[in-house]
Structures are given as structure tokens and as C-alpha cells.
CSV table of C-alpha atoms and ligand atoms in Angstrom, one decimal:
chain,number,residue,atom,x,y,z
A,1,UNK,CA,127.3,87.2,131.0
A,2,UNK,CA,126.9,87.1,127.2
A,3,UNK,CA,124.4,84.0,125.9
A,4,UNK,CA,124.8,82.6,122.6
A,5,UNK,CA,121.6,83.8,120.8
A,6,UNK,CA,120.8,81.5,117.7
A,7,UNK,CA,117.6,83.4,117.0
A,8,UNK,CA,116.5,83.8,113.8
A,9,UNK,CA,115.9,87.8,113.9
A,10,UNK,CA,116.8,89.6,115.4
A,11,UNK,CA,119.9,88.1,116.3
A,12,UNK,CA,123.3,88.7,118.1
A,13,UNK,CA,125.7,91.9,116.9
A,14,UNK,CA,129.4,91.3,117.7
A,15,UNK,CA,130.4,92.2,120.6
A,16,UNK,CA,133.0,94.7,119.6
A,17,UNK,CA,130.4,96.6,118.3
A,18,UNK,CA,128.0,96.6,121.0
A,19,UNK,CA,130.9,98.3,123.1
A,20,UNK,CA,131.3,100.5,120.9
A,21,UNK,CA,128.3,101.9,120.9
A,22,UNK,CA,127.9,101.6,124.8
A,23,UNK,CA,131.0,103.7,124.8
A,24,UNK,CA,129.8,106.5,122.1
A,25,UNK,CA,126.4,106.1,123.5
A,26,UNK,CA,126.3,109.1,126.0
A,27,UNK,CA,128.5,111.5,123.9
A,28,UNK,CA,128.9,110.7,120.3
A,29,UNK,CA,132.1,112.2,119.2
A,30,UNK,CA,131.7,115.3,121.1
A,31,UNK,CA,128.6,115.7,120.2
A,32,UNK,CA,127.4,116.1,123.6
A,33,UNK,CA,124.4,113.6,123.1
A,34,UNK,CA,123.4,109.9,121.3
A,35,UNK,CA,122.7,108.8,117.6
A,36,UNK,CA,119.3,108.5,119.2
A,37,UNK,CA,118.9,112.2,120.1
A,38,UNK,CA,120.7,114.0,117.1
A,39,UNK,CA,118.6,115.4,114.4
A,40,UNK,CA,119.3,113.7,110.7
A,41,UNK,CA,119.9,117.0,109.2
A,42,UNK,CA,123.6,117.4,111.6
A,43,UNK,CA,127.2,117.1,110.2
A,44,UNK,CA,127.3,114.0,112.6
A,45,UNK,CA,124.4,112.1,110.8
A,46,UNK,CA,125.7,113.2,107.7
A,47,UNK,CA,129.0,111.7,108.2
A,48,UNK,CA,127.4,108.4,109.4
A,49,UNK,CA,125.1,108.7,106.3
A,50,UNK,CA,127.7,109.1,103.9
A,51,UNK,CA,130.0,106.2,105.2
A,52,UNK,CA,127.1,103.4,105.7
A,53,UNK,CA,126.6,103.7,101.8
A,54,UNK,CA,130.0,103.9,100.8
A,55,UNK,CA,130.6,100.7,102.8
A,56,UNK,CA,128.0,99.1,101.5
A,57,UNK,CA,128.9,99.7,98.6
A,58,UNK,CA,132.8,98.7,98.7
A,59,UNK,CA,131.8,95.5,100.9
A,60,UNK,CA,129.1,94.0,98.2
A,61,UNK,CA,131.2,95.5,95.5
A,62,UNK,CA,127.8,97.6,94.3
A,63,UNK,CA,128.8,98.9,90.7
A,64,UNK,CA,128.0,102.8,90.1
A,65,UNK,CA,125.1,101.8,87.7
A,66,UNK,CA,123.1,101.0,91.1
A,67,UNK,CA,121.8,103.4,93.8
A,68,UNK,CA,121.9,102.3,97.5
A,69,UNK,CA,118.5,103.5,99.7
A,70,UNK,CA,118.4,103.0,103.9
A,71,UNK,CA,114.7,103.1,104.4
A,72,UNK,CA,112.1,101.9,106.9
A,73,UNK,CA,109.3,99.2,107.4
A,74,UNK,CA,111.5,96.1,107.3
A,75,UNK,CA,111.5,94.2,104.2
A,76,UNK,CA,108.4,92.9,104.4
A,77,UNK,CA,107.4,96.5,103.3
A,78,UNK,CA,109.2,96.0,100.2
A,79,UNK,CA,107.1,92.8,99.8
A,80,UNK,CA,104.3,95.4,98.3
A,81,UNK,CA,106.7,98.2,97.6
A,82,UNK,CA,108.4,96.0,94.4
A,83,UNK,CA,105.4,95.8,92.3
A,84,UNK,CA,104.5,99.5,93.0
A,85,UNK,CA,107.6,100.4,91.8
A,86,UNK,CA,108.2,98.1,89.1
A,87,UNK,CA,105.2,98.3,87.1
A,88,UNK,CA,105.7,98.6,83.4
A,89,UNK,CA,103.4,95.5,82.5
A,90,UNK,CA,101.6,94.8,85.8
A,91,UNK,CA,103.0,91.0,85.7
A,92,UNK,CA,106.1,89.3,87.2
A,93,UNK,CA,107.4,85.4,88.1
A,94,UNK,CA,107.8,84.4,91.7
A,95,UNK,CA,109.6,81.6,93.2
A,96,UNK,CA,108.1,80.2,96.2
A,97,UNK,CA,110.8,78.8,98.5
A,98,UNK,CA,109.1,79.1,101.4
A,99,UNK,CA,106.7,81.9,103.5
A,100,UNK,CA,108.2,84.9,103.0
A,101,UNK,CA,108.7,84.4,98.9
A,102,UNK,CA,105.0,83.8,99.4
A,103,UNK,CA,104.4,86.5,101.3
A,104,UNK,CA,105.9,89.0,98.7
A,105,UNK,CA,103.6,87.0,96.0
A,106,UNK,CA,100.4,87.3,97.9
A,107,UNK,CA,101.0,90.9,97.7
A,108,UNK,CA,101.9,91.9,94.3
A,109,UNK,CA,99.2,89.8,93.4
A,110,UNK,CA,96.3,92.5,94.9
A,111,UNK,CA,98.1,94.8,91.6
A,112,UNK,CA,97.8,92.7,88.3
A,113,UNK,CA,99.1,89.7,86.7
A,114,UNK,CA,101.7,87.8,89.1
A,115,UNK,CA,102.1,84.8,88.7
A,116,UNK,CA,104.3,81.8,90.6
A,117,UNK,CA,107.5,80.7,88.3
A,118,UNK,CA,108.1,77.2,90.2
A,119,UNK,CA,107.5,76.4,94.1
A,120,UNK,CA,108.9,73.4,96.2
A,121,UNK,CA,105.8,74.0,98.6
A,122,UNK,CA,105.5,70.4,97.5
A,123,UNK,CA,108.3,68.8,100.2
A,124,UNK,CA,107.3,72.0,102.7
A,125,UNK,CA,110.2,74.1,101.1
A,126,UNK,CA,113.2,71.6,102.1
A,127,UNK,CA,114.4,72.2,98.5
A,128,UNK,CA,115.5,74.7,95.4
A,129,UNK,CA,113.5,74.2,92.5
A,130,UNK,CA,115.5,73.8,89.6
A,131,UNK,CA,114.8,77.2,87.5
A,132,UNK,CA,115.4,77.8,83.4
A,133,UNK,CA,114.8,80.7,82.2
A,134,UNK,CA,112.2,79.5,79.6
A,135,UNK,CA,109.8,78.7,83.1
A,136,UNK,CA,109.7,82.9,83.1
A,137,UNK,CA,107.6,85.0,81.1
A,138,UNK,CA,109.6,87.3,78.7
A,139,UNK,CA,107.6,90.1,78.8
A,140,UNK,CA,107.2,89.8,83.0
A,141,UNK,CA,108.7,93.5,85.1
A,142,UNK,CA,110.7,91.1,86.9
A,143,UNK,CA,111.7,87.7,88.4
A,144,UNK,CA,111.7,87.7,92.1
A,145,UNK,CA,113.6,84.9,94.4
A,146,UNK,CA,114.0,84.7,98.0
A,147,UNK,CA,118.4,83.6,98.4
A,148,UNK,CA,117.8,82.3,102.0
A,149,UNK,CA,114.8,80.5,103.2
A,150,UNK,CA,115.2,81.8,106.9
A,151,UNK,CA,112.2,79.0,107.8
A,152,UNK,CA,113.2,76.4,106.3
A,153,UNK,CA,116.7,76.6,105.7
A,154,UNK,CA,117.5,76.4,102.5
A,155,UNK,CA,119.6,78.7,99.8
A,156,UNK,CA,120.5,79.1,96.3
A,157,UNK,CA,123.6,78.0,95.3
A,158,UNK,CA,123.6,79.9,92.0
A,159,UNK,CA,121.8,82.9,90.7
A,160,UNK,CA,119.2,81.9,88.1
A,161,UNK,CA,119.0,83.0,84.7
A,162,UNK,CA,116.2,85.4,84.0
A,163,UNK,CA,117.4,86.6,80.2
A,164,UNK,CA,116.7,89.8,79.8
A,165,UNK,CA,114.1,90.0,82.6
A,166,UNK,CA,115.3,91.8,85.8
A,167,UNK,CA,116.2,89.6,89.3
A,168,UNK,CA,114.6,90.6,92.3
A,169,UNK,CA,116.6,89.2,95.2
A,170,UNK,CA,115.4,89.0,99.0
A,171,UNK,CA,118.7,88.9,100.9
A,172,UNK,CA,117.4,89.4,104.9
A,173,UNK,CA,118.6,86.7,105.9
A,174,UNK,CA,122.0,86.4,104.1
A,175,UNK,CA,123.4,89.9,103.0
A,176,UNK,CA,127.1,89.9,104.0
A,177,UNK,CA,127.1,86.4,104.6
A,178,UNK,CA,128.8,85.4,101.1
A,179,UNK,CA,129.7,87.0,98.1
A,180,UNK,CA,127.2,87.8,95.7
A,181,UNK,CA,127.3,89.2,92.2
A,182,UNK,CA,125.4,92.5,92.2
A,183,UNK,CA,125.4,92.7,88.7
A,184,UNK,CA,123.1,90.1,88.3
A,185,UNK,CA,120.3,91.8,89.8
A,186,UNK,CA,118.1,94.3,89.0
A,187,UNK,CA,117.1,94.9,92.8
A,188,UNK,CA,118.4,93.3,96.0
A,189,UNK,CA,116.7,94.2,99.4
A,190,UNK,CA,117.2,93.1,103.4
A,191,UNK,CA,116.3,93.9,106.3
A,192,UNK,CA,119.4,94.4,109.0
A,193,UNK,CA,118.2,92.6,112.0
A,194,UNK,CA,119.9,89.5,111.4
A,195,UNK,CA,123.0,90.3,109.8
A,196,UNK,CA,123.3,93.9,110.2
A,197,UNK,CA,121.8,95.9,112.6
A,198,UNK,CA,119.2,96.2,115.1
A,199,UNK,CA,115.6,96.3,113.7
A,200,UNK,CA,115.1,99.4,112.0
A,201,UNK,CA,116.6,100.0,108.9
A,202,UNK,CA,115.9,98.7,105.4
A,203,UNK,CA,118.4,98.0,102.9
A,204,UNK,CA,117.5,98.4,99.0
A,205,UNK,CA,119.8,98.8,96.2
A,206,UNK,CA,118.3,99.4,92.9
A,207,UNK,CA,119.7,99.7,89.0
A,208,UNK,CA,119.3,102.7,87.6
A,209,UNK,CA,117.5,101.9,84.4
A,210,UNK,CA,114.6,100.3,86.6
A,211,UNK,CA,114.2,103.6,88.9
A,212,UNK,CA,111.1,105.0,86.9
A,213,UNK,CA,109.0,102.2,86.5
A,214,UNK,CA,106.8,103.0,89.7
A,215,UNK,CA,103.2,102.7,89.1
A,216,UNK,CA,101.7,106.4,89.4
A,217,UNK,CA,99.5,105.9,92.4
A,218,UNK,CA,102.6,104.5,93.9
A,219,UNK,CA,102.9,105.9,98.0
A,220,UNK,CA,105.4,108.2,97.8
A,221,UNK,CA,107.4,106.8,100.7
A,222,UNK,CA,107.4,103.6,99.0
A,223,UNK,CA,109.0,104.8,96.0
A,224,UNK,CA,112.2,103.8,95.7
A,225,UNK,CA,113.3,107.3,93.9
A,226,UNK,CA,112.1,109.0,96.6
A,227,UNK,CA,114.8,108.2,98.8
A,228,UNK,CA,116.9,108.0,95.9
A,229,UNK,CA,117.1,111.7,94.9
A,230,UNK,CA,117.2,112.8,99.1
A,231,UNK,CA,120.3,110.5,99.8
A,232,UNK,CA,117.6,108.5,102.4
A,233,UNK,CA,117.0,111.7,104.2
A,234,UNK,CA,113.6,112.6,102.6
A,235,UNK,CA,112.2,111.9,106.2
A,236,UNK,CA,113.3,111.3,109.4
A,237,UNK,CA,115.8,107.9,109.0
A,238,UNK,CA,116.5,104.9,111.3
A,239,UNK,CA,119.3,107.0,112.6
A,240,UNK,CA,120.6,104.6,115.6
A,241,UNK,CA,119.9,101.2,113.4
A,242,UNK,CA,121.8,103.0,110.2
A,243,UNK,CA,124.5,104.1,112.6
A,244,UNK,CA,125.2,100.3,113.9
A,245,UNK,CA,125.0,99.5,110.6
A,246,UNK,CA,128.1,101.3,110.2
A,247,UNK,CA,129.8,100.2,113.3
A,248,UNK,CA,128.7,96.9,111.8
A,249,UNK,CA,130.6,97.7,108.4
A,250,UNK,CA,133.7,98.7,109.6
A,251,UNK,CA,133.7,95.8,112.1
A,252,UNK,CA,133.4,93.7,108.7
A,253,UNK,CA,135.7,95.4,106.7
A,254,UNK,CA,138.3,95.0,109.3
A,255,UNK,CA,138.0,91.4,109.4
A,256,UNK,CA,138.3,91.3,105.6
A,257,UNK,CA,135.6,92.5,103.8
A,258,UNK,CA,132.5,89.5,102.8
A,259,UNK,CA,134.8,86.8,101.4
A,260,UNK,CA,136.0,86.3,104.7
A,261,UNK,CA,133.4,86.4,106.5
A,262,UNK,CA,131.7,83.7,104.1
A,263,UNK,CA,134.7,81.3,104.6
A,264,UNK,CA,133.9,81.8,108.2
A,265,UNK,CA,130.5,81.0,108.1
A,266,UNK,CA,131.2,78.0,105.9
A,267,UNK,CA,133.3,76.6,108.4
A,268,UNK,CA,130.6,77.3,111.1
A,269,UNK,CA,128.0,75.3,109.6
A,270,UNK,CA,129.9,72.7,108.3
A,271,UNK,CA,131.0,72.0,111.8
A,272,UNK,CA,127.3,71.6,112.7
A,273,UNK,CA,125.9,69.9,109.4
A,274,UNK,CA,128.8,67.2,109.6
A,275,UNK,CA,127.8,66.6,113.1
A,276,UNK,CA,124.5,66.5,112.5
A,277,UNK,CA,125.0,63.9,109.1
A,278,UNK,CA,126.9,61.5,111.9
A,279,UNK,CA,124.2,61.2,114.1
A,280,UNK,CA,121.7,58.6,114.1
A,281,UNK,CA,119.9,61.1,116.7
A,282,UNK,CA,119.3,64.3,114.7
A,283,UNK,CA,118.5,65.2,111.4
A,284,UNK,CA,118.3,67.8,108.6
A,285,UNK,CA,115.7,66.9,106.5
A,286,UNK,CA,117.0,69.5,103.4
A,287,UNK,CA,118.5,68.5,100.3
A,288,UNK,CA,121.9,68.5,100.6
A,289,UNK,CA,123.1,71.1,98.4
A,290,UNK,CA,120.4,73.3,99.1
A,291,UNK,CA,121.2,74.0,102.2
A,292,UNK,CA,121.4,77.3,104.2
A,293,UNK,CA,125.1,78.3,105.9
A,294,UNK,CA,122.7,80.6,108.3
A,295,UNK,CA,119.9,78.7,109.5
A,296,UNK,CA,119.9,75.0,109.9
A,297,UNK,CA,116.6,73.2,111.3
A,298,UNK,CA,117.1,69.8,112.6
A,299,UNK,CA,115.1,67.6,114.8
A,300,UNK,CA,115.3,64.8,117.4
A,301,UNK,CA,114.0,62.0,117.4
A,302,UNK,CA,110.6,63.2,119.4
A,303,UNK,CA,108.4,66.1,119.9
A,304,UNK,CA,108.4,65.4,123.5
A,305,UNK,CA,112.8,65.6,122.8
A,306,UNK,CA,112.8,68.5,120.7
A,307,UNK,CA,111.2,70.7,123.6
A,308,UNK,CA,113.1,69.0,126.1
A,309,UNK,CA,116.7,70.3,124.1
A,310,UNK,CA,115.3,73.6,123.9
A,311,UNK,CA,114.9,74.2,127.6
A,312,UNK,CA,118.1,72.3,128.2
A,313,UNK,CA,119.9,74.7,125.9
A,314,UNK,CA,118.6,77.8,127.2
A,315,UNK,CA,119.7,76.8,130.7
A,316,UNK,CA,123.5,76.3,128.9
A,317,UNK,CA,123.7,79.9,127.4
A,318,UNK,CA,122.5,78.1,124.3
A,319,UNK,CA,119.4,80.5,123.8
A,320,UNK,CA,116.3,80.8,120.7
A,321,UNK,CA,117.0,77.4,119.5
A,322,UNK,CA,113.2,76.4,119.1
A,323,UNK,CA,112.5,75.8,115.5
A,324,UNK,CA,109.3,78.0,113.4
A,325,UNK,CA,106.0,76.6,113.9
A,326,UNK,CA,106.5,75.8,110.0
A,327,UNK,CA,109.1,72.9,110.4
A,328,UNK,CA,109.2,72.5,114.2
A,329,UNK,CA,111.7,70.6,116.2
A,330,UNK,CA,115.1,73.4,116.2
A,331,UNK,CA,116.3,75.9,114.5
A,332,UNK,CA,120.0,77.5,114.9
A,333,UNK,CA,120.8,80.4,113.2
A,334,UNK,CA,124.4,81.3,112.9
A,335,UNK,CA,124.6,84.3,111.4
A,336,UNK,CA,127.7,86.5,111.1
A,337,UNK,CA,128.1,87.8,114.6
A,338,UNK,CA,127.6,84.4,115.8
A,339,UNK,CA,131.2,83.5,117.0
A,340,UNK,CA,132.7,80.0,116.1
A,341,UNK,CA,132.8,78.7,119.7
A,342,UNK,CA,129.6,79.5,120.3
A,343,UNK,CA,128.7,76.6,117.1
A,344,UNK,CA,131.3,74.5,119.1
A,345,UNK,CA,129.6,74.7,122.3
A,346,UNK,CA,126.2,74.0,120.3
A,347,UNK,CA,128.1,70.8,119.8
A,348,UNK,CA,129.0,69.7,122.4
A,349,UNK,CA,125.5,70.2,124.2
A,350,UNK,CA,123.8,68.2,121.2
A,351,UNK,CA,126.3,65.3,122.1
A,352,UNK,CA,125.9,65.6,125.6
A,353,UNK,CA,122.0,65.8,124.9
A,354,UNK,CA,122.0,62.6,122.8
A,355,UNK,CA,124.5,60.6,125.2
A,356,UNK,CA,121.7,61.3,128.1
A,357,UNK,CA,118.5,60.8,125.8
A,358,UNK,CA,119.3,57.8,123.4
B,1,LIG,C1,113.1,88.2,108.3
B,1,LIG,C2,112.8,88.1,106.9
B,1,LIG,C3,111.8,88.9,106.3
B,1,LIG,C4,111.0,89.9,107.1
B,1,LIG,O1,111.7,90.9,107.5
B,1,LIG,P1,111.0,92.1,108.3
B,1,LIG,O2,112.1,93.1,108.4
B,1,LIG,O3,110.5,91.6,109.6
B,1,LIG,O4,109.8,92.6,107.5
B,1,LIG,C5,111.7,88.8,104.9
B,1,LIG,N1,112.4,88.0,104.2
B,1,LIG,C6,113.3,87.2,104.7
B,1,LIG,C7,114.1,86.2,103.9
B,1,LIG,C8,113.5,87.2,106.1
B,1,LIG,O5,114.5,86.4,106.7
């Protein structure tokens, strides 16, 4: 039987796909063996290589101006890789929204003059700071904003205005989710294990004008151009995750493409924020219009509740729903693969839960 998995990362695929690749996972296309086996360098690969970027590309509408790169080390990789590669001045302006924007801040800020923009560490990150663009520096390599607070459960509703300074957008936790405008950014990276593919594979997608920027002692597998000029292939690739990430695609596209799939998963977790707003038994403690449409922390009225709903859960199918040390109490993520009844049935337990609790 198939559990509803609410985990934060990594996190449920859709089913469809998952046979899929059970079914292709013996004999891929006549290939006589898996993804797993194949080398990188064969026509198979090739084709898969080819079609994940394309995809990509059609489904976040990428314009040609910007080159798509599949690499590895998860994104927290690109937390030190961005200021190694983007290093014309050796300062940038960082957002802290939560731990992983202040992750990627405590590492650029081993190489020079990083500094943070704005932070709402103040009401433990249940809140967007309002940005201008006169709160960044001019002259800074780059802006860089996390779009969804996995965490804490937050998200920008707009993109902020950096002038002429390039955007640096962490998407892990949202690519594919909703539509986003490209164009405004000057990078955008995520890694696929929530809404993508199985841990593995990295996704970056960088404008062309800020492609030789790196700092010289830049690693050269962190270098963006690197895998820019090999097409990805300048070493051995996350074949099997880049492969589901295809499967993943096409499972996407057939549904109709991102701004479906956002409509979707605004119905999802309205269905769970409205219930949550009626109850005098749990609560979201984010700003309103801050908050995420693919994580959503809430909490019961007691510790000694909050563990007592996550073991009841689990024993429903209901499984991962134990919120981050951070904010405690729960924590269910709904990304795309999550179907709408499983949301539903999260529902109905949480009623059933208070009824038997109050
Ligand atoms: C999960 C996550 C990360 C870390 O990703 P890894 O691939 O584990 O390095 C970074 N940023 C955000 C927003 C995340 O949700």
C-alpha cells in the first residue's frame, strides 16, 4: 500500500512515474540494462540528456539568453558555488528568511564582503521582509533570496526589485510549483528531491552575461561554465535522478505544463490553511500572505499533542508530518506529487484528532 508522505525532502514522486520506471527499470528501451548501469556517453543518455533540458526549458519558459546545467552536490553545494562564480567585486546582499538563506550567507561570507540586505530572524522567519531596492548595495555581484522557506513555511509573493543588480533565487523547495518569471533573475537553482526527482541531481540555470564572473581559484567542478560548455556531461552525471527528472517532466507537461500544476497546489493548501484558520485547535503562526502553498507548519495546542498527532498520523498512512526542530509542532509538505486526497485525508484526521483531544 502507498502512504501519503508529507516529508519535507525528499518527498513523494507520482505514482505514474514510479511505474514507469519500475517498468523500464530492467531493460530501458531495448537497451538490455537500467539508467543506473548505462554509461553517460550512450545514445540512450544522450537522448534523456537532451529532453530533461528542453523540458526544463519549455515548462519554466527559460528564455535562450540563459543556459540550463544538471549537476551534483545538492544545492547546498551551490550555497558556496555562487560567490565562486560570481565574483566581480567580492560583495553581495542576502536575505535571510530562514536557515538555509543563512546557510548560503555564512558561506559566501569566508570570500569577501557579504553582507545581509534585511532578515525576519526577528519573529523566527514566520514573515517576508518588505525589500526596496535602495536596502541593496549598487555595486553588490548580486542579490540573493531564498522563494520558499521550506522550515518555516513561508514564500515570496513577488520578485523583488534589485535594479540593475542580478537576483539570485533558491527554488528547492518550489521549482515547478508556480509560475515564475525567469527573466527576472540572473541565477535560479534547486535541488530535485522535493519537487523533481530523487536526490541526486542539481538544477542551475544561469544568464549568459554572468557566466565569466567566477573567481580564478574557483574549483573547476563548481564552475558553473564548466558544465556549461560539456552539456553537464564534463563528468559522470546523476544519470538515474536526471532520468526521473524527465519521466517527472513529461508527467508535468501532460497535465498542463506549471500553470496547472500551481492552480492545483493552490487549491491543496487552501483546503488545509482554511481548515486550519477555523480551528480553535491548530494554528499557523505565519503572516498571512506570506505563506508557503508547499510546506505549512502548524501546531496543537501542546507539545505532549503535537507528538501524540504525529504518531497517530503515521499509523493512518499519514506519514513525515513532525515539524523541524526550528519551529516544532507539524510540518506537512504538499508538494507537487502530493495528490489532492491525500490533503483531504490530512483533514479529516486533524478533525477526527481534535474531536478526540479537545
Ligand atoms: C532542501 C533545501 C536545500 C538543501 O538542499 P540539498 O540538496 O540537501 O543541499 C536548500 N534550500 C532550500 C530552500 C531547501 O528546501
Amino acid at each position: 500500500m502507498r502512504n501519503y508522505n508529507f516529508s519535507a525532502g525528499p518527498s513523494m514522486l507520482p505514482l505514474e512515474v514510479l511505474e514507469k520506471v519500475q517498468a523500464q527499470l530492467l531493460d530501458y528501451e531495448g537497451s538490455g540494462m537500467s539508467v543506473m548501469e548505462m554509461s553517460h556517453r550512450s545514445k540512450y543518455y544522450d537522448a534523456i540528456n537532451n529532453e530533461v533540458e528542453a523540458s526544463l526549458r519549455e515548462l519554466m519558459h527559460v528564455p535562450d539568453n540563459y543556459d540550463i546545467i544538471f549537476v551534483q552536490g545538492g544545492a547546498s553545494t551551490q550555497f558556496e558555488a555562487i560567490p565562486l562564480n560570481i565574483a566581480k567585486n567580492k560583495k553581495a546582499d542576502y536575505v535571510i528568511t530562514g536557515n538555509f538563506s543563512k546557510k548560503a550567507y555564512k558561506e559566501a561570507q569566508k570570500y569577501g564582503d557579504y553582507k545581509a540586505a534585511a532578515s525576519s530572524e526577528d519573529k523566527n522567519f514566520t514573515y517576508i521582509p518588505e525589500l526596496k531596492r535602495d536596502m541593496f548595495r549598487p555595486d553588490a555581484d548580486y542579490v540573493h533570496i531564498c522563494y520558499n522557506n521550506t522550515i518555516f513555511g513561508t514564500r515570496y509573493t513577488s520578485i523583488p526589485d534589485t535594479g540593475n543588480v542580478p537576483l539570485i533565487g533558491d527554488l528547492s523547495s518550489c521549482i515547478l510549483s508556480e509560475e515564475i518569471d525567469v527573466s527576472k533573475f540572473g541565477v535560479l537553482y534547486a535541488g530535485a528531491q522535493k519537487n523533481i526527482a530523487p536526490a541526486g541531481v542539481t538544477i542551475v540555470i544561469v544568464r549568459k552575461d554572468l557566466q565569466e564572473l567566477f573567481d580564478p581559484l574557483c574549483p573547476t567542478m563548481l564552475k558553473w561554465k564548466t558544465q556549461i560548455d560539456n552539456k553537464s556531461l564534463y563528468n559522470t552525471p546523476p544519470c538515474f535522478s536526471t532520468y526521473v527528472a524527465m519521466e517527472v517532466f513529461r508527467w508535468l507537461k501532460a497535465l498542463g505544463g506549471v500553470k496547472v500544476m500551481q492552480k492545483i497546489n493552490e487549491e491543496k493548501a487552501k483546503i488545509l490553511y482554511d481548515f486550519i484558520d477555523n480551528s480553535s485547535f491548530y494554528t499557523n503562526k505565519v503572516n498571512k500572505k506570506d505563506r508557503s502553498i508547499m510546506n505549512v507548519p502548524f501546531v496543537s495546542p501542546s507539545e505532549e499533542l503535537n507528538a501524540k498527532f504525529v504518531a497517530e498520523a503515521a499509523k493512518e498512512g499519514l506519514l513525515t508530518l513532525k515539524g523541524h526542530k526550528l519551529v516544532g509542532g507539524m510540518r506537512a509538505s504538499i508538494y507537487n506529487a502530493m495528490p489532492i486526497e491525500g490533503v483531504k485525508k490530512l483533514v479529516e484526521f486533524m478533525k477526527k484528532f481534535e474531536m478526540e483531544n479537545k
